[in-house]
Structure formats: C-alpha cells, structure tokens
mmCIF file of N, CA, C and O in Angstrom:
data_model
loop_
_atom_site.group_PDB
_atom_site.id
_atom_site.type_symbol
_atom_site.label_atom_id
_atom_site.label_comp_id
_atom_site.label_asym_id
_atom_site.label_seq_id
_atom_site.Cartn_x
_atom_site.Cartn_y
_atom_site.Cartn_z
ATOM 1 N N UNK A 239 -20.399 13.969 -3.598
ATOM 2 C CA UNK A 239 -19.088 13.501 -3.942
ATOM 3 C C UNK A 239 -18.179 14.061 -3.106
ATOM 4 O O UNK A 239 -17.117 13.387 -2.864
ATOM 5 N N UNK A 240 -18.418 15.057 -2.404
ATOM 6 C CA UNK A 240 -17.361 15.445 -1.460
ATOM 7 C C UNK A 240 -17.294 14.351 -0.452
ATOM 8 O O UNK A 240 -16.109 14.310 0.085
ATOM 9 N N UNK A 241 -18.188 13.792 0.093
ATOM 10 C CA UNK A 241 -18.164 12.900 1.371
ATOM 11 C C UNK A 241 -17.132 11.757 0.721
ATOM 12 O O UNK A 241 -16.368 11.072 1.435
ATOM 13 N N UNK A 242 -17.437 11.213 -0.567
ATOM 14 C CA UNK A 242 -16.452 10.050 -1.147
ATOM 15 C C UNK A 242 -15.152 10.550 -1.067
ATOM 16 O O UNK A 242 -14.131 9.748 -0.686
ATOM 17 N N UNK A 243 -14.997 11.981 -1.555
ATOM 18 C CA UNK A 243 -13.129 12.297 -1.358
ATOM 19 C C UNK A 243 -12.869 12.417 -0.216
ATOM 20 O O UNK A 243 -11.645 11.819 0.087
ATOM 21 N N UNK A 244 -13.595 12.642 0.864
ATOM 22 C CA UNK A 244 -12.918 12.680 2.423
ATOM 23 C C UNK A 244 -12.742 11.178 2.699
ATOM 24 O O UNK A 244 -11.729 10.997 3.410
ATOM 25 N N UNK A 245 -13.798 10.290 2.437
ATOM 26 C CA UNK A 245 -13.470 9.087 2.687
ATOM 27 C C UNK A 245 -12.212 8.489 1.978
ATOM 28 O O UNK A 245 -11.519 7.445 2.359
ATOM 29 N N UNK A 246 -12.109 8.672 0.688
ATOM 30 C CA UNK A 246 -10.898 8.173 0.154
ATOM 31 C C UNK A 246 -9.414 8.858 0.781
ATOM 32 O O UNK A 246 -8.515 7.916 1.034
ATOM 33 N N UNK A 247 -9.696 10.094 1.202
ATOM 34 C CA UNK A 247 -8.417 10.507 1.888
ATOM 35 C C UNK A 247 -8.381 9.817 3.210
ATOM 36 O O UNK A 247 -7.111 9.833 3.687
ATOM 37 N N UNK A 248 -9.281 9.629 3.940
ATOM 38 C CA UNK A 248 -9.323 9.035 5.289
ATOM 39 C C UNK A 248 -8.639 7.539 5.065
ATOM 40 O O UNK A 248 -7.701 6.876 5.581
ATOM 41 N N UNK A 249 -9.262 6.824 4.045
ATOM 42 C CA UNK A 249 -8.497 5.528 3.700
ATOM 43 C C UNK A 249 -6.950 5.703 3.293
ATOM 44 O O UNK A 249 -6.341 4.581 3.693
ATOM 45 N N UNK A 250 -6.705 6.383 2.642
ATOM 46 C CA UNK A 250 -5.473 6.629 2.245
ATOM 47 C C UNK A 250 -4.308 6.854 3.399
ATOM 48 O O UNK A 250 -3.445 6.196 3.538
ATOM 49 N N UNK A 251 -4.915 7.927 4.325
ATOM 50 C CA UNK A 251 -3.971 7.881 5.506
ATOM 51 C C UNK A 251 -4.118 6.642 6.156
ATOM 52 O O UNK A 251 -3.059 6.491 6.972
ATOM 53 N N UNK A 252 -5.139 6.019 6.445
ATOM 54 C CA UNK A 252 -5.432 4.902 7.457
ATOM 55 C C UNK A 252 -4.367 3.954 6.792
ATOM 56 O O UNK A 252 -3.589 3.328 7.597
ATOM 57 N N UNK A 253 -4.342 3.633 5.415
ATOM 58 C CA UNK A 253 -3.563 2.488 4.853
ATOM 59 C C UNK A 253 -2.201 3.059 4.992
ATOM 60 O O UNK A 253 -1.186 2.056 5.589
ATOM 61 N N UNK A 254 -1.703 4.190 4.949
ATOM 62 C CA UNK A 254 -0.504 4.485 4.790
ATOM 63 C C UNK A 254 0.153 4.532 6.371
ATOM 64 O O UNK A 254 1.004 3.946 6.784
ATOM 65 N N UNK A 255 -0.799 4.526 7.426
ATOM 66 C CA UNK A 255 -0.298 4.849 8.773
ATOM 67 C C UNK A 255 0.058 3.199 9.048
ATOM 68 O O UNK A 255 0.690 2.727 9.828
ATOM 69 N N UNK A 256 -1.019 2.465 8.761
ATOM 70 C CA UNK A 256 -0.953 0.541 8.999
ATOM 71 C C UNK A 256 0.228 0.305 8.276
ATOM 72 O O UNK A 256 1.135 -0.571 9.139
ATOM 73 N N UNK A 257 0.880 0.488 7.061
ATOM 74 C CA UNK A 257 2.121 0.102 6.598
ATOM 75 C C UNK A 257 3.083 0.517 7.044
ATOM 76 O O UNK A 257 4.187 -0.157 7.461
ATOM 77 N N UNK A 258 3.199 1.779 7.784
ATOM 78 C CA UNK A 258 4.210 2.291 8.267
ATOM 79 C C UNK A 258 4.458 1.828 9.680
ATOM 80 O O UNK A 258 5.494 1.798 10.010
ATOM 81 N N UNK A 259 3.395 1.497 10.115
ATOM 82 C CA UNK A 259 3.671 0.858 11.748
ATOM 83 C C UNK A 259 4.068 -0.629 11.513
ATOM 84 O O UNK A 259 4.943 -0.949 12.420
ATOM 85 N N UNK A 260 4.081 -1.389 10.306
ATOM 86 C CA UNK A 260 4.618 -2.634 10.102
ATOM 87 C C UNK A 260 5.864 -2.645 9.297
ATOM 88 O O UNK A 260 6.949 -3.183 10.147
ATOM 89 N N UNK A 261 6.277 -1.271 8.951
ATOM 90 C CA UNK A 261 7.528 -1.292 8.304
ATOM 91 C C UNK A 261 8.174 -0.158 8.758
ATOM 92 O O UNK A 261 7.691 1.143 8.549
ATOM 93 N N UNK A 262 9.579 0.109 8.856
ATOM 94 C CA UNK A 262 10.193 1.277 9.341
ATOM 95 C C UNK A 262 10.673 1.914 7.861
ATOM 96 O O UNK A 262 11.915 1.866 7.742
ATOM 97 N N UNK A 263 9.748 2.100 6.926
ATOM 98 C CA UNK A 263 10.160 2.622 5.535
ATOM 99 C C UNK A 263 9.426 3.539 5.132
ATOM 100 O O UNK A 263 8.271 4.093 5.827
ATOM 101 N N UNK A 264 9.695 4.442 4.151
ATOM 102 C CA UNK A 264 9.100 5.530 3.777
ATOM 103 C C UNK A 264 7.805 5.056 2.777
ATOM 104 O O UNK A 264 7.991 4.362 1.717
ATOM 105 N N UNK A 265 6.634 5.269 3.341
ATOM 106 C CA UNK A 265 5.371 4.898 2.705
ATOM 107 C C UNK A 265 4.556 5.931 2.148
ATOM 108 O O UNK A 265 4.240 6.723 3.164
ATOM 109 N N UNK A 266 4.225 5.891 1.019
ATOM 110 C CA UNK A 266 3.015 6.880 0.586
ATOM 111 C C UNK A 266 2.014 6.327 -0.142
ATOM 112 O O UNK A 266 2.362 5.495 -1.256
ATOM 113 N N UNK A 267 0.828 6.505 0.268
ATOM 114 C CA UNK A 267 -0.378 6.020 -0.394
ATOM 115 C C UNK A 267 -1.201 7.170 -1.326
ATOM 116 O O UNK A 267 -1.517 8.025 -0.489
ATOM 117 N N UNK A 268 -1.727 6.911 -2.296
ATOM 118 C CA UNK A 268 -2.360 7.859 -2.949
ATOM 119 C C UNK A 268 -3.675 6.989 -3.759
ATOM 120 O O UNK A 268 -3.592 5.860 -4.496
ATOM 121 N N UNK A 269 -4.734 7.565 -3.339
ATOM 122 C CA UNK A 269 -6.045 6.979 -4.101
ATOM 123 C C UNK A 269 -6.012 7.218 -5.480
ATOM 124 O O UNK A 269 -5.756 8.434 -6.066
ATOM 125 N N UNK A 270 -6.360 6.285 -6.500
ATOM 126 C CA UNK A 270 -6.470 6.466 -8.021
ATOM 127 C C UNK A 270 -7.610 6.604 -8.521
ATOM 128 O O UNK A 270 -8.076 7.672 -9.054
ATOM 129 N N UNK A 271 -8.459 5.685 -7.949
ATOM 130 C CA UNK A 271 -9.917 5.294 -8.818
ATOM 131 C C UNK A 271 -10.338 4.372 -7.828
ATOM 132 O O UNK A 271 -9.846 4.053 -6.767
ATOM 133 N N UNK A 272 -11.644 4.018 -8.288
ATOM 134 C CA UNK A 272 -12.545 3.173 -7.359
ATOM 135 C C UNK A 272 -11.618 1.748 -7.155
ATOM 136 O O UNK A 272 -11.177 1.064 -7.546
ATOM 137 N N UNK A 273 -11.407 2.010 -5.572
ATOM 138 C CA UNK A 273 -10.784 0.682 -4.803
ATOM 139 C C UNK A 273 -9.384 0.483 -5.500
ATOM 140 O O UNK A 273 -8.532 -0.307 -4.926
ATOM 141 N N UNK A 274 -8.656 1.593 -6.160
ATOM 142 C CA UNK A 274 -7.498 1.450 -6.776
ATOM 143 C C UNK A 274 -6.342 2.299 -6.171
ATOM 144 O O UNK A 274 -6.809 3.651 -6.086
ATOM 145 N N UNK A 275 -5.299 1.812 -5.631
ATOM 146 C CA UNK A 275 -4.322 2.655 -4.724
ATOM 147 C C UNK A 275 -2.960 2.664 -5.366
ATOM 148 O O UNK A 275 -2.692 1.343 -5.820
ATOM 149 N N UNK A 276 -2.234 3.587 -5.596
ATOM 150 C CA UNK A 276 -0.785 3.679 -5.565
ATOM 151 C C UNK A 276 -0.161 3.704 -4.430
ATOM 152 O O UNK A 276 -0.431 4.857 -3.507
ATOM 153 N N UNK A 277 0.891 2.929 -4.377
ATOM 154 C CA UNK A 277 1.637 2.790 -3.088
ATOM 155 C C UNK A 277 2.962 2.974 -3.173
ATOM 156 O O UNK A 277 3.511 1.908 -4.079
ATOM 157 N N UNK A 278 3.683 3.921 -2.965
ATOM 158 C CA UNK A 278 4.991 3.878 -3.087
ATOM 159 C C UNK A 278 5.658 3.688 -1.931
ATOM 160 O O UNK A 278 5.503 4.187 -0.978
ATOM 161 N N UNK A 279 6.775 2.769 -1.932
ATOM 162 C CA UNK A 279 7.797 2.364 -0.978
ATOM 163 C C UNK A 279 9.226 2.632 -1.203
ATOM 164 O O UNK A 279 9.452 2.130 -2.321
ATOM 165 N N UNK A 280 10.155 3.424 -0.412
ATOM 166 C CA UNK A 280 11.271 3.484 -0.309
ATOM 167 C C UNK A 280 12.222 2.967 0.614
ATOM 168 O O UNK A 280 11.972 3.332 1.727
ATOM 169 N N UNK A 281 13.241 2.165 -0.167
ATOM 170 C CA UNK A 281 14.236 1.464 1.231
ATOM 171 C C UNK A 281 15.587 1.929 0.523
ATOM 172 O O UNK A 281 15.809 1.108 -0.558
ATOM 173 N N UNK A 282 16.264 2.385 1.232
ATOM 174 C CA UNK A 282 17.870 2.498 1.045
ATOM 175 C C UNK A 282 18.207 2.902 -0.767
ATOM 176 O O UNK A 282 18.647 2.688 -1.272
ATOM 177 N N UNK A 283 17.060 4.038 -0.948
ATOM 178 C CA UNK A 283 17.324 4.617 -2.101
ATOM 179 C C UNK A 283 16.848 3.739 -3.237
ATOM 180 O O UNK A 283 16.639 4.106 -4.573
ATOM 181 N N UNK A 284 15.966 2.598 -2.956
ATOM 182 C CA UNK A 284 15.403 1.941 -3.898
ATOM 183 C C UNK A 284 14.034 2.118 -3.773
ATOM 184 O O UNK A 284 13.278 1.915 -2.510
ATOM 185 N N UNK A 285 13.039 2.246 -4.845
ATOM 186 C CA UNK A 285 11.704 2.652 -4.763
ATOM 187 C C UNK A 285 10.995 1.557 -5.671
ATOM 188 O O UNK A 285 11.181 0.946 -6.596
ATOM 189 N N UNK A 286 9.800 1.312 -4.954
ATOM 190 C CA UNK A 286 8.773 0.226 -5.821
ATOM 191 C C UNK A 286 7.269 1.060 -5.817
ATOM 192 O O UNK A 286 6.973 1.708 -4.734
ATOM 193 N N UNK A 287 6.522 1.076 -7.050
ATOM 194 C CA UNK A 287 5.436 1.655 -6.973
ATOM 195 C C UNK A 287 4.456 0.407 -7.231
ATOM 196 O O UNK A 287 4.555 -0.210 -8.330
ATOM 197 N N UNK A 288 3.386 0.373 -6.151
ATOM 198 C CA UNK A 288 2.423 -0.915 -6.255
ATOM 199 C C UNK A 288 1.258 -0.184 -6.784
ATOM 200 O O UNK A 288 0.739 0.584 -5.871
ATOM 201 N N UNK A 289 0.564 -0.774 -7.569
ATOM 202 C CA UNK A 289 -0.706 -0.205 -7.987
ATOM 203 C C UNK A 289 -1.682 -1.831 -7.680
ATOM 204 O O UNK A 289 -1.477 -2.581 -8.058
ATOM 205 N N UNK A 290 -2.479 -1.374 -6.520
ATOM 206 C CA UNK A 290 -3.304 -2.509 -5.773
ATOM 207 C C UNK A 290 -4.636 -2.130 -6.062
ATOM 208 O O UNK A 290 -5.419 -1.052 -5.768
ATOM 209 N N UNK A 291 -5.315 -3.179 -6.469
ATOM 210 C CA UNK A 291 -6.803 -2.944 -6.303
ATOM 211 C C UNK A 291 -7.450 -3.835 -5.056
ATOM 212 O O UNK A 291 -7.310 -4.841 -5.157
ATOM 213 N N UNK A 292 -8.205 -2.574 -4.398
ATOM 214 C CA UNK A 292 -8.749 -3.223 -3.057
ATOM 215 C C UNK A 292 -9.806 -4.156 -3.377
ATOM 216 O O UNK A 292 -10.760 -4.138 -4.068
ATOM 217 N N UNK A 293 -9.699 -5.442 -2.979
ATOM 218 C CA UNK A 293 -10.477 -6.249 -3.274
ATOM 219 C C UNK A 293 -11.792 -6.497 -2.195
ATOM 220 O O UNK A 293 -11.392 -6.932 -1.190
ATOM 221 N N UNK A 294 -13.004 -5.912 -2.526
ATOM 222 C CA UNK A 294 -14.092 -5.731 -1.448
ATOM 223 C C UNK A 294 -14.465 -7.246 -0.918
ATOM 224 O O UNK A 294 -15.123 -7.406 -0.132
ATOM 225 N N UNK A 295 -13.916 -8.288 -1.621
ATOM 226 C CA UNK A 295 -14.300 -9.738 -0.889
ATOM 227 C C UNK A 295 -13.480 -10.054 0.066
ATOM 228 O O UNK A 295 -13.895 -11.120 0.950
ATOM 229 N N UNK A 296 -12.417 -9.455 0.389
ATOM 230 C CA UNK A 296 -11.580 -9.668 1.648
ATOM 231 C C UNK A 296 -11.939 -8.511 2.457
ATOM 232 O O UNK A 296 -12.096 -7.577 2.228
ATOM 233 N N UNK A 297 -11.315 -8.936 3.692
ATOM 234 C CA UNK A 297 -11.314 -8.181 4.788
ATOM 235 C C UNK A 297 -10.202 -7.158 4.752
ATOM 236 O O UNK A 297 -9.265 -7.182 3.759
ATOM 237 N N UNK A 298 -10.241 -6.108 5.223
ATOM 238 C CA UNK A 298 -9.220 -5.019 5.448
ATOM 239 C C UNK A 298 -7.645 -5.856 5.972
ATOM 240 O O UNK A 298 -6.813 -5.453 4.904
ATOM 241 N N UNK A 299 -7.875 -6.338 6.760
ATOM 242 C CA UNK A 299 -6.649 -7.277 7.251
ATOM 243 C C UNK A 299 -6.278 -8.143 6.109
ATOM 244 O O UNK A 299 -4.860 -8.002 5.778
ATOM 245 N N UNK A 300 -6.875 -8.825 5.321
ATOM 246 C CA UNK A 300 -6.368 -9.341 4.227
ATOM 247 C C UNK A 300 -5.851 -8.804 3.132
ATOM 248 O O UNK A 300 -4.913 -9.001 2.483
ATOM 249 N N UNK A 301 -6.651 -7.622 2.681
ATOM 250 C CA UNK A 301 -5.989 -6.470 1.733
ATOM 251 C C UNK A 301 -4.683 -6.064 2.201
ATOM 252 O O UNK A 301 -3.722 -6.343 1.326
ATOM 253 N N UNK A 302 -4.464 -5.778 3.419
ATOM 254 C CA UNK A 302 -3.317 -5.353 3.936
ATOM 255 C C UNK A 302 -2.203 -6.503 3.958
ATOM 256 O O UNK A 302 -1.152 -5.885 3.431
ATOM 257 N N UNK A 303 -2.524 -7.614 4.531
ATOM 258 C CA UNK A 303 -1.312 -8.908 4.305
ATOM 259 C C UNK A 303 -0.860 -8.937 2.588
ATOM 260 O O UNK A 303 0.292 -9.118 2.526
ATOM 261 N N UNK A 304 -2.125 -8.780 1.837
ATOM 262 C CA UNK A 304 -1.480 -8.917 0.320
ATOM 263 C C UNK A 304 -0.545 -7.987 0.018
ATOM 264 O O UNK A 304 0.335 -8.228 -0.907
ATOM 265 N N UNK A 305 -0.754 -6.995 0.428
ATOM 266 C CA UNK A 305 -0.071 -5.477 0.141
ATOM 267 C C UNK A 305 1.305 -5.948 0.943
ATOM 268 O O UNK A 305 2.523 -5.577 0.207
ATOM 269 N N UNK A 306 1.445 -6.430 1.968
ATOM 270 C CA UNK A 306 2.809 -6.646 2.807
ATOM 271 C C UNK A 306 3.472 -7.854 1.637
ATOM 272 O O UNK A 306 4.773 -7.791 1.908
ATOM 273 N N UNK A 307 2.871 -8.763 1.567
ATOM 274 C CA UNK A 307 3.455 -9.670 0.722
ATOM 275 C C UNK A 307 4.396 -8.788 -0.514
ATOM 276 O O UNK A 307 5.375 -9.327 -0.635
ATOM 277 N N UNK A 308 4.002 -8.139 -1.323
ATOM 278 C CA UNK A 308 4.266 -7.389 -2.197
ATOM 279 C C UNK A 308 5.587 -6.737 -1.906
ATOM 280 O O UNK A 308 6.731 -6.627 -2.089
ATOM 281 N N UNK A 309 5.326 -5.972 -0.622
ATOM 282 C CA UNK A 309 6.454 -5.208 0.016
ATOM 283 C C UNK A 309 7.745 -6.127 0.635
ATOM 284 O O UNK A 309 8.780 -5.625 0.299
ATOM 285 N N UNK A 310 7.082 -7.139 1.157
ATOM 286 C CA UNK A 310 8.197 -8.068 1.536
ATOM 287 C C UNK A 310 9.110 -8.533 0.433
ATOM 288 O O UNK A 310 10.201 -8.732 0.498
ATOM 289 N N UNK A 311 8.264 -8.949 -0.567
ATOM 290 C CA UNK A 311 9.380 -9.597 -1.620
ATOM 291 C C UNK A 311 10.077 -8.480 -2.409
ATOM 292 O O UNK A 311 11.380 -8.657 -2.863
ATOM 293 N N UNK A 312 9.691 -7.129 -2.151
ATOM 294 C CA UNK A 312 10.559 -6.069 -2.853
ATOM 295 C C UNK A 312 11.741 -5.746 -1.656
ATOM 296 O O UNK A 312 12.833 -5.556 -2.278
ATOM 297 N N UNK A 313 11.594 -5.705 -0.240
ATOM 298 C CA UNK A 313 12.510 -5.822 0.623
ATOM 299 C C UNK A 313 13.543 -7.000 0.482
ATOM 300 O O UNK A 313 14.841 -6.844 0.289
ATOM 301 N N UNK A 314 13.074 -8.362 0.254
ATOM 302 C CA UNK A 314 14.148 -9.456 -0.132
ATOM 303 C C UNK A 314 14.827 -9.099 -1.265
ATOM 304 O O UNK A 314 16.085 -9.321 -1.446
ATOM 305 N N UNK A 315 14.412 -8.627 -2.372
ATOM 306 C CA UNK A 315 15.012 -8.245 -3.522
ATOM 307 C C UNK A 315 16.075 -7.230 -3.389
ATOM 308 O O UNK A 315 17.330 -7.376 -3.753
ATOM 309 N N UNK A 316 15.784 -6.117 -2.588
ATOM 310 C CA UNK A 316 16.798 -5.065 -2.328
ATOM 311 C C UNK A 316 17.914 -5.564 -1.505
ATOM 312 O O UNK A 316 19.322 -5.532 -1.779
ATOM 313 N N UNK A 317 17.710 -6.664 -0.565
ATOM 314 C CA UNK A 317 18.618 -7.098 0.213
ATOM 315 C C UNK A 317 19.650 -8.052 -0.453
ATOM 316 O O UNK A 317 20.909 -8.044 -0.388
ATOM 317 N N UNK A 318 19.062 -8.851 -1.435
ATOM 318 C CA UNK A 318 19.678 -9.815 -2.288
ATOM 319 C C UNK A 318 20.594 -8.872 -3.160
ATOM 320 O O UNK A 318 21.797 -9.137 -3.410
ATOM 321 N N UNK A 319 20.145 -7.819 -3.653
ATOM 322 C CA UNK A 319 20.917 -6.990 -4.457
ATOM 323 C C UNK A 319 22.079 -6.224 -3.834
ATOM 324 O O UNK A 319 23.155 -6.227 -4.426
ATOM 325 N N UNK A 320 21.743 -5.639 -2.572
ATOM 326 C CA UNK A 320 23.283 -5.308 -1.811
ATOM 327 C C UNK A 320 23.971 -6.400 -1.222
ATOM 328 O O UNK A 320 25.239 -5.879 -1.032
ATOM 329 N N UNK A 321 23.626 -7.502 -1.156
ATOM 330 C CA UNK A 321 24.855 -8.496 -0.593
ATOM 331 C C UNK A 321 25.217 -9.357 -1.877
ATOM 332 O O UNK A 321 25.479 -9.635 -2.476
#
C-alpha cells in the first residue's frame, strides 16, 4: 500500500509539472481514487476544478491532451467573459 501511495504522489507531481510546462497558470493536481484525479486551474482569479478519470486504454500523452482540451475551453471561456 505504501508503494501505491508513493506512485500516486509521483504521478500527481509529474502531471502537475507537465501541465504547468504547457500553461503559464496555477495548476494543482490531487489523486482522488483509482485513476481519478482532481485538477484545479486558476486564471485571472477564475478557477476550474476538473475531475479526470485517467483512461488506461490511452497513452499518457493522449490523456494529457484530453486534459489540455478541457483547460483550453476554460481559457477561451475566461477570455470571452473578460472581453
């Protein structure tokens, strides 16, 4: 069980680092349950909470791309609201 917890923390931090490398935003990733992550993104005092179920059928890059699609929609929504 300890090994699993360490792996979850490692995955949290790796996912967080990858998303922060893509976006210049505050990103916080928390492991919730088996393959389930809570991803909080803050942009210009606007916040989105994403509950993402990691799909084992997809590659890591594809899972990250799917998360990025959600974040991209959030960014567009914030920009539309501000303009």
